[in-house]
mmCIF file of C-alpha atoms in Angstrom:
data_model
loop_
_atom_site.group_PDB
_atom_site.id
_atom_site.type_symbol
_atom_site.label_atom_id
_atom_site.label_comp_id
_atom_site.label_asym_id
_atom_site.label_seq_id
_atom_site.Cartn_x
_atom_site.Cartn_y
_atom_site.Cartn_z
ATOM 1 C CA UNK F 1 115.605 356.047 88.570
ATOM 2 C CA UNK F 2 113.031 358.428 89.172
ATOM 3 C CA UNK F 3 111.468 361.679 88.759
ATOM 4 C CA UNK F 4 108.377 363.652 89.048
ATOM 5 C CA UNK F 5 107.069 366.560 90.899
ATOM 6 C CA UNK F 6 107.438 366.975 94.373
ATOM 7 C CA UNK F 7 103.867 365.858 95.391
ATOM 8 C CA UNK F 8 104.306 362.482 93.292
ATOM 9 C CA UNK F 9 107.519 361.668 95.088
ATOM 10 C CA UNK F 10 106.696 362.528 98.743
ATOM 11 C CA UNK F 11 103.568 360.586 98.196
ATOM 12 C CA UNK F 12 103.302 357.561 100.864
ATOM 13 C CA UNK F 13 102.256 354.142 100.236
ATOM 14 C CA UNK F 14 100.424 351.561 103.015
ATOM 15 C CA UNK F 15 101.846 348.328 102.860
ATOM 16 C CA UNK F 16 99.846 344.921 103.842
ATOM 17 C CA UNK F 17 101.251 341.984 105.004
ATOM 18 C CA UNK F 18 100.821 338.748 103.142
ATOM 19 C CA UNK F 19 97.297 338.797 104.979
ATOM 20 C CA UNK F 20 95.880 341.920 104.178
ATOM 21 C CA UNK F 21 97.066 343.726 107.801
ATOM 22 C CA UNK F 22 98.304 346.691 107.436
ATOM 23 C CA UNK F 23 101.667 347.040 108.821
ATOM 24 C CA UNK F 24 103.598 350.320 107.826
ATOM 25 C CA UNK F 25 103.429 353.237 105.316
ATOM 26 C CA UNK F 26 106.681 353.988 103.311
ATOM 27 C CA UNK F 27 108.099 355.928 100.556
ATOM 28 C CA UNK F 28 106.980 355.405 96.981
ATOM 29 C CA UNK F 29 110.780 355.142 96.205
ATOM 30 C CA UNK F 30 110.663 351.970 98.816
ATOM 31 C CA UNK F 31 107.232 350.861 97.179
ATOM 32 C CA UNK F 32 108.593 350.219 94.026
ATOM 33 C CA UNK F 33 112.097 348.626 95.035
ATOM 34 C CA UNK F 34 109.821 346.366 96.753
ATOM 35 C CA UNK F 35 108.170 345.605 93.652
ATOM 36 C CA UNK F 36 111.090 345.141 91.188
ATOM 37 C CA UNK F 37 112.304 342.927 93.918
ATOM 38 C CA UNK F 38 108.950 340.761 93.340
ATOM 39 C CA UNK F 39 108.472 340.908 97.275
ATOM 40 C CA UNK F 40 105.287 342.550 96.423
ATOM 41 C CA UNK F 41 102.017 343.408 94.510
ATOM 42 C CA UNK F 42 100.107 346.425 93.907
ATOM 43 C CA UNK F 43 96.469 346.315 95.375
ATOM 44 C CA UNK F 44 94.048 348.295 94.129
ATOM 45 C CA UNK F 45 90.500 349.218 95.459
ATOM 46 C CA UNK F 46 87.952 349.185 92.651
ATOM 47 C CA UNK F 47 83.798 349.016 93.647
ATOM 48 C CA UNK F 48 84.743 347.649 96.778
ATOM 49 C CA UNK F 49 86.951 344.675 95.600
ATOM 50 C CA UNK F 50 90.658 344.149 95.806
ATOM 51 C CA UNK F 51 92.389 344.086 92.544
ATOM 52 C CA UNK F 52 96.358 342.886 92.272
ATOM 53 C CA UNK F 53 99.258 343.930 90.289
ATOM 54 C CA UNK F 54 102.406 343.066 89.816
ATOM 55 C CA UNK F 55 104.996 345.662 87.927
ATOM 56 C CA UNK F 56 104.739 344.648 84.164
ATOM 57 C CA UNK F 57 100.695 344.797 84.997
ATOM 58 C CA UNK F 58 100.954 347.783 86.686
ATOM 59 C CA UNK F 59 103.286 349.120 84.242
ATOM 60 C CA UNK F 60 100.573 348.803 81.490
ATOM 61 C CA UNK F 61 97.854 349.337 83.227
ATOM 62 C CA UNK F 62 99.546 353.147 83.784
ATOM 63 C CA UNK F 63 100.060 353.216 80.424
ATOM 64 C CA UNK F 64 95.983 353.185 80.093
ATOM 65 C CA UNK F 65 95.120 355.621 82.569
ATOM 66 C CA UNK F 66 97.907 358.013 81.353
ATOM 67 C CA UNK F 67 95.447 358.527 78.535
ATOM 68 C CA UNK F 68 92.407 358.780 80.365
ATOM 69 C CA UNK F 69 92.626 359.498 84.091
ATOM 70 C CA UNK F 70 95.749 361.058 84.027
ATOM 71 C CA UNK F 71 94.384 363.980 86.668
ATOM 72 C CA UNK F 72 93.358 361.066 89.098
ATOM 73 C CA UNK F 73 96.859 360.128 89.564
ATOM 74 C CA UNK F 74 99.750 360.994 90.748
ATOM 75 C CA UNK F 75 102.665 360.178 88.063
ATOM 76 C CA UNK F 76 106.151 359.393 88.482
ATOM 77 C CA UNK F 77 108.101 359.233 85.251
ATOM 78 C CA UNK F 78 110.908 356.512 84.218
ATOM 79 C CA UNK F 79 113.337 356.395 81.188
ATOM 80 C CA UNK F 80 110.698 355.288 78.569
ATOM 81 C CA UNK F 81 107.478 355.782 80.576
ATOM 82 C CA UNK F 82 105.249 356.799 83.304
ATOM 83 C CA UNK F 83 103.745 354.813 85.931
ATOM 84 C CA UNK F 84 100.986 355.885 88.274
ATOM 85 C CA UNK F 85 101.752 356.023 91.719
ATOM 86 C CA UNK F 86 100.386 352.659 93.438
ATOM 87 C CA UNK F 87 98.549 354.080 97.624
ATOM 88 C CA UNK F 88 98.794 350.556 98.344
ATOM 89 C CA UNK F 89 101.106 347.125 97.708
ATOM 90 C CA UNK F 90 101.084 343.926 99.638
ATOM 91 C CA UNK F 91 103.805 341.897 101.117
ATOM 92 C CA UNK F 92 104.268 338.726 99.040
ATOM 93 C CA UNK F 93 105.874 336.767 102.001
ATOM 94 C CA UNK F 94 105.756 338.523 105.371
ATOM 95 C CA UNK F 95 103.253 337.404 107.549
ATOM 96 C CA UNK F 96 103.645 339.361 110.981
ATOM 97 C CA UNK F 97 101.584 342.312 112.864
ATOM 98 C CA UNK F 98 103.745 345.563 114.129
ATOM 99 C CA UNK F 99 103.687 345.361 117.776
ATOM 100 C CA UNK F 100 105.545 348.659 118.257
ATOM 101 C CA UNK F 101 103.417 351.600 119.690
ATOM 102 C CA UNK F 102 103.152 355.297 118.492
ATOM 103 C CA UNK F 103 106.495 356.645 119.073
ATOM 104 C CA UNK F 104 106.315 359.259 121.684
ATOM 105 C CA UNK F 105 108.483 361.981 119.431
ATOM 106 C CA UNK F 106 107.689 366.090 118.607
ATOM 107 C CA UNK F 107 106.687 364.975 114.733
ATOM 108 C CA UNK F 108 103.896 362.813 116.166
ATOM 109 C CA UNK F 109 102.821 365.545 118.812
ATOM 110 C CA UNK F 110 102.735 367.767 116.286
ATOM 111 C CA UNK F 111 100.582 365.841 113.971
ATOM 112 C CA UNK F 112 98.181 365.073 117.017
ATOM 113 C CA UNK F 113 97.613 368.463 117.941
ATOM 114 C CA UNK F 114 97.148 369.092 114.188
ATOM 115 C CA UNK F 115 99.958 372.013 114.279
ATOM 116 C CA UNK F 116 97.572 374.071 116.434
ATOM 117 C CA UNK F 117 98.336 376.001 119.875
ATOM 118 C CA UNK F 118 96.766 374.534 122.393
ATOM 119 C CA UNK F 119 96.147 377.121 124.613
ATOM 120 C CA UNK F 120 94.879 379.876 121.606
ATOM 121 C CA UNK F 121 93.906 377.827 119.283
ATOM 122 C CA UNK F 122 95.990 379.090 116.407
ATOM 123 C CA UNK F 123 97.334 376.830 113.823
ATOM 124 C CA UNK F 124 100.952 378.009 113.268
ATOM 125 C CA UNK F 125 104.232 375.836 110.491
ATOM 126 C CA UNK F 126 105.946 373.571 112.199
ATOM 127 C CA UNK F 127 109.138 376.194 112.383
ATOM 128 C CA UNK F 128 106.310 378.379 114.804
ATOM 129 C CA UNK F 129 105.929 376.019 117.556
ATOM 130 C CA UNK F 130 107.379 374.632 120.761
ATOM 131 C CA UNK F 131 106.719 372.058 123.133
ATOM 132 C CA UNK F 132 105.063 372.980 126.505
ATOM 133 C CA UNK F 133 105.063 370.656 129.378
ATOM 134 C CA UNK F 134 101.559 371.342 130.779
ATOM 135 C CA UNK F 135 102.841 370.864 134.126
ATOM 136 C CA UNK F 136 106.336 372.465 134.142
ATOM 137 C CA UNK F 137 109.264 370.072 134.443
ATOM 138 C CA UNK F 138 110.661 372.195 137.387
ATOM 139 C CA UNK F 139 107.626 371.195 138.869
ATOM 140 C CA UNK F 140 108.204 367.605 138.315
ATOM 141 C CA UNK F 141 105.977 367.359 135.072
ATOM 142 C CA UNK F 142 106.568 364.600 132.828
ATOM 143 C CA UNK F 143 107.807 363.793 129.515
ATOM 144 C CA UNK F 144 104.181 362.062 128.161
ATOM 145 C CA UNK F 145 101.788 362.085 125.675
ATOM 146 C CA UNK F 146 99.455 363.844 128.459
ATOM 147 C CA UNK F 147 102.031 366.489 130.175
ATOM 148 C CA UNK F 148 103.108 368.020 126.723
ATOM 149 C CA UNK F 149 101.361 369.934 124.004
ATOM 150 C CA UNK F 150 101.977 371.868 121.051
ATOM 151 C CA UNK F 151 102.307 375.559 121.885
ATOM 152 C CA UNK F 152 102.788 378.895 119.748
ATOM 153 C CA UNK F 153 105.748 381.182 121.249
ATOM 154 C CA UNK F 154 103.653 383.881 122.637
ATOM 155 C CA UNK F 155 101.803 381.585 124.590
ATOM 156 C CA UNK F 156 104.986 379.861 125.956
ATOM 157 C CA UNK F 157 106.052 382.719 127.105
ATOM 158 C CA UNK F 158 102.737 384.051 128.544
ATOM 159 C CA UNK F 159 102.591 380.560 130.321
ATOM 160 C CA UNK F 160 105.995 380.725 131.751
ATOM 161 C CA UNK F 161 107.143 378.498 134.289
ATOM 162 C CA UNK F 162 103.671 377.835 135.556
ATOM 163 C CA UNK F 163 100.637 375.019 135.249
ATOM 164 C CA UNK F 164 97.767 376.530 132.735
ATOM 165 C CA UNK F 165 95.463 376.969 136.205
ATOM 166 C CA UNK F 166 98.146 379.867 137.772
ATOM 167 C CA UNK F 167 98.662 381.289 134.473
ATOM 168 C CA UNK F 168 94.661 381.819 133.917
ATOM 169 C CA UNK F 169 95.083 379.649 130.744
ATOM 170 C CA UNK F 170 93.120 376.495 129.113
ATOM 171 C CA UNK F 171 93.667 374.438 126.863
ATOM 172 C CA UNK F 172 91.195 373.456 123.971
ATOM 173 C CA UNK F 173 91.588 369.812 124.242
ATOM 174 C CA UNK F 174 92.719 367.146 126.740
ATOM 175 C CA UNK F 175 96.140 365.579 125.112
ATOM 176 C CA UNK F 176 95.777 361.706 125.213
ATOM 177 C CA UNK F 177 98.064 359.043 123.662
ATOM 178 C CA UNK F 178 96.877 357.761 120.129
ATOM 179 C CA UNK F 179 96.484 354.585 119.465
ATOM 180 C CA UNK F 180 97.879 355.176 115.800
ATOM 181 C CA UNK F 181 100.019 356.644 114.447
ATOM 182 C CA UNK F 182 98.721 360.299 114.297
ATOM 183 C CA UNK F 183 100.631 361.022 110.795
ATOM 184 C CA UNK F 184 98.707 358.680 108.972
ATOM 185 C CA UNK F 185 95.558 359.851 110.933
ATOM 186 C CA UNK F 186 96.130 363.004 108.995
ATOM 187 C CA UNK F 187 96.711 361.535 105.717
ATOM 188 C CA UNK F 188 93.458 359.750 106.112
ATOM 189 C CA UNK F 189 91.548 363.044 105.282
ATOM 190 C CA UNK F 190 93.310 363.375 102.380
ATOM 191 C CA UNK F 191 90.956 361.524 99.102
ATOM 192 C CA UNK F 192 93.697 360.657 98.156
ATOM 193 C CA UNK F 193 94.567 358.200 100.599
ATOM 194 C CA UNK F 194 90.451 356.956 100.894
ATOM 195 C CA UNK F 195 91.526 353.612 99.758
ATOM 196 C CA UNK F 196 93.520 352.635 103.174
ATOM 197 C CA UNK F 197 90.889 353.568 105.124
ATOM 198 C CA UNK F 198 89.160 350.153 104.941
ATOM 199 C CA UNK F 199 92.688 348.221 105.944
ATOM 200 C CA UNK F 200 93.152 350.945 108.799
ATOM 201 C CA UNK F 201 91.140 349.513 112.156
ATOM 202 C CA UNK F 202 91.754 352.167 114.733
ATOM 203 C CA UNK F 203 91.098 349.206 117.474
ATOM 204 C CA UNK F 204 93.713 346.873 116.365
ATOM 205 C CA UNK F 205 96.299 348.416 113.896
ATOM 206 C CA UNK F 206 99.426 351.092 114.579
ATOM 207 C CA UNK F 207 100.491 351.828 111.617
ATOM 208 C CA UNK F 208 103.745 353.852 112.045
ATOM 209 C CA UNK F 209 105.848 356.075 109.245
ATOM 210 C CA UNK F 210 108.774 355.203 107.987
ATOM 211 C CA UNK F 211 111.015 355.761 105.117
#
């Protein structure tokens, strides 16, 4: 149905619920199934106020900025024309709030640490980097947010078998929980995304990827 480059269709999208909470961040695929299902709208943010969309609105409006803002998009293209890709689309009908936390998983630990070492500091690809319990599982460390880290090879084997204290090691920050989803944390700094940042209340809301 679709195609673009690769940056257009790995793009995310925040979804609201029918009151303006945001609840999840999906695929632009899933985005726009939601809208040709009229489950949704597009919102956009323009001089602080909230402007809505449906497809056929959306559809044209694209058709505008194709012309004129076509670098301040990202652009997917159909059969017969090319729609710009929507950062954020509200639930027509669906009124709840996520209660799930921040699933406790090595993507998310990753994305906390921010792909760096903690113990040198080092930012390393994902295909680099381990998992270290801080305190070592033989020792009866746990599987937490606050007993594992991300960790560059050399340094998991320089650490070994032992806490950070016995192998004359620090760390660079203390690991804590999130309280969101530490994915979309990162996607925050992109410009890009600037527009969820007013929907995104780091006291209240978890918002959690998903495909």
């Amino acid at each position: 149905m679709f195609s673009g480059d690769h940056s257009a269709l790995d793009s995310h999208v925040l979804v609201l619920n029918k009151h303006y909470a945001a609840i999840r961040v999906v695929s632009v695929r899933r985005a726009f199934t939601l809208l040709f299902k009229d489950m949704a709208e597009i919102i956009a943010v323009e001089d602080s106020q909230y402007l809505s969309y449906d497809f056929e609105s959306w559809r044209q409006l694209s058709d505008h900025r194709s012309k004129y803002q076509h670098d301040r998009h990202d652009w997917i293209r159909c059969v017969k024309f090319e729609l710009a890709v929507p950062r954020i689309i509200r639930l027509l009908f669906y009124e709840r709030l996520p209660r799930q936390p921040v699933k406790f998983n090595r993507r998310n630990i990753f994305a906390r640490d921010g792909n760096r070492c903690q113990y040198c500091g080092e930012k390393f690809p994902t295909s680099e980097l381990s998992l270290d319990h801080i305190v070592p599982r033989s020792r009866g460390g746990a599987a937490s947010w606050t007993n594992i880290v991300c960790c560059c090879v050399e340094c998991n084997v320089r650490k070994g078998g032992r806490t950070p204290h016995e192998a004359h090691m620090r760390l660079i920050s203390e690991p804590v929980k999130p309280k969101r989803s530490p994915v979309v944390t990162l996607r925050l700094s992109s410009e890009k995304y600037a527009s969820w940042k007013q929907f995104i209340d780091t006291a209240y809301w978890n918002v959690e990827l998903k495909d």
